[in-house]
Short mmCIF file of C-alpha atoms in Angstrom, two decimals:
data_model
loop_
_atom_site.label_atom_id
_atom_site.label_comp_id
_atom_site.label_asym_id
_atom_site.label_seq_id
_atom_site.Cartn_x
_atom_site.Cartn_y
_atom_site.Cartn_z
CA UNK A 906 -206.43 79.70 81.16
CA UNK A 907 -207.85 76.52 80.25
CA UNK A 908 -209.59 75.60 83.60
CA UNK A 909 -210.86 79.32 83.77
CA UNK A 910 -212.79 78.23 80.59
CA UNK A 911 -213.80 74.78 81.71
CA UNK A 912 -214.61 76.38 85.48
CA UNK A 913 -212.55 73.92 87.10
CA UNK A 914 -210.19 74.37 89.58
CA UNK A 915 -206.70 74.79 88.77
CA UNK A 916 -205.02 72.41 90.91
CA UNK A 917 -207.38 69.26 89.40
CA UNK A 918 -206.25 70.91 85.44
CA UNK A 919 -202.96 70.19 86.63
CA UNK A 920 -204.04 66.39 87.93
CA UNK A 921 -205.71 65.90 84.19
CA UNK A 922 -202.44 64.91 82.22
CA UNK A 923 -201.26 62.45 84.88
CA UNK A 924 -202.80 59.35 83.90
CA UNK A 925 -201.41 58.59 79.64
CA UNK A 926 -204.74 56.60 78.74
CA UNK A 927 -206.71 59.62 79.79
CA UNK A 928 -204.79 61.73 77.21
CA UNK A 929 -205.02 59.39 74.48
CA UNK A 930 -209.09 58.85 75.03
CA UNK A 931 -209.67 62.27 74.85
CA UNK A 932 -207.38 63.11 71.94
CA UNK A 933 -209.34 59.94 70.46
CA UNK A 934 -212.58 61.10 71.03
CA UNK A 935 -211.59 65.11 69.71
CA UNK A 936 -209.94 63.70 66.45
CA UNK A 937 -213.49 61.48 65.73
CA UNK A 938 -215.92 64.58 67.32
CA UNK A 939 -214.40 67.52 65.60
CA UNK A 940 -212.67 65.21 62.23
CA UNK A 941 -209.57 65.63 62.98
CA UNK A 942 -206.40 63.02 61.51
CA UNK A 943 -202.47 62.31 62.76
CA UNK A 944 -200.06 63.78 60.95
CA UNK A 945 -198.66 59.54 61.01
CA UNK A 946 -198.91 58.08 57.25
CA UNK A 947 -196.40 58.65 54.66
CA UNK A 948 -199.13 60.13 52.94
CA UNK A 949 -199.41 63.12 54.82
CA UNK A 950 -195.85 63.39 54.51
CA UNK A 951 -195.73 62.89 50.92
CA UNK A 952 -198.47 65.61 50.47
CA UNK A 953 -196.69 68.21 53.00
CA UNK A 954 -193.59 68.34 50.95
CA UNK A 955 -195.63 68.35 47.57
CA UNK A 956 -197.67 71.08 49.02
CA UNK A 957 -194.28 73.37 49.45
CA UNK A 958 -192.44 72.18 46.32
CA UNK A 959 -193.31 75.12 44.47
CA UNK A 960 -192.67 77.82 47.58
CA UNK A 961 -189.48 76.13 48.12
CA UNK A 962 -188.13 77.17 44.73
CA UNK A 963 -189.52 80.18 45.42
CA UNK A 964 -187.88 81.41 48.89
CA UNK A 965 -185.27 80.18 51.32
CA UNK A 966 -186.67 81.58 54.50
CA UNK A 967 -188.03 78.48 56.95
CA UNK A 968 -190.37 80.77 58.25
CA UNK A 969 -192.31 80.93 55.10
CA UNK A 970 -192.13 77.30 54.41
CA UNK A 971 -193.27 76.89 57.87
CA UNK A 972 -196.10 78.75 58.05
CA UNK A 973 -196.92 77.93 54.39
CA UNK A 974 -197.22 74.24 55.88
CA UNK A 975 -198.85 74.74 59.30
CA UNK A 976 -202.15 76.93 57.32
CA UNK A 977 -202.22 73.65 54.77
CA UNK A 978 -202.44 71.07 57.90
CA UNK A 979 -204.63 72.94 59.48
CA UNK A 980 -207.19 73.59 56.32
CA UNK A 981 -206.58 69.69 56.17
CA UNK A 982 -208.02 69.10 60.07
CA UNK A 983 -204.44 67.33 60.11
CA UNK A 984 -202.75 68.04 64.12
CA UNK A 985 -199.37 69.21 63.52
CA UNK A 986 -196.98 66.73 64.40
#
């Protein structure tokens, strides 16, 4: 799907992941283009499970808490982790 969209052939998408440094450059250079952060600091962490205190008293489905989580990372530009 993705080299339909770039118009590259599929045999070189599946050549593209090969090489680590290429991956982290271009994750690099998406994160600074686009503001995007790690989920890596303590912080994040810390304001995950602050951001679902409240549902957590509130349900005891995962699912919930979950998704409740993922839509707060990504209104954040965090990358899930």
């Amino acid at each position: 799907m993705v080299a339909n969209q770039l118009k590259v052939p599929h045999d070189s998408w599946a050549e593209y992941g090969q090489r680590a440094e290429t991956r982290r450059e271009h994750l690099l250079e998406l994160q600074s283009l686009f503001g995007f952060q790690s989920f890596t600091t303590m912080s994040h962490y810390r304001a995950a499970v602050h951001s679902l205190d409240e549902l957590a008293w509130q349900t005891d489905k995962g699912i919930v808490l979950a998704t409740s989580l993922v839509e707060s990372l990504r209104q954040k530009s965090v990358l899930l982790p």
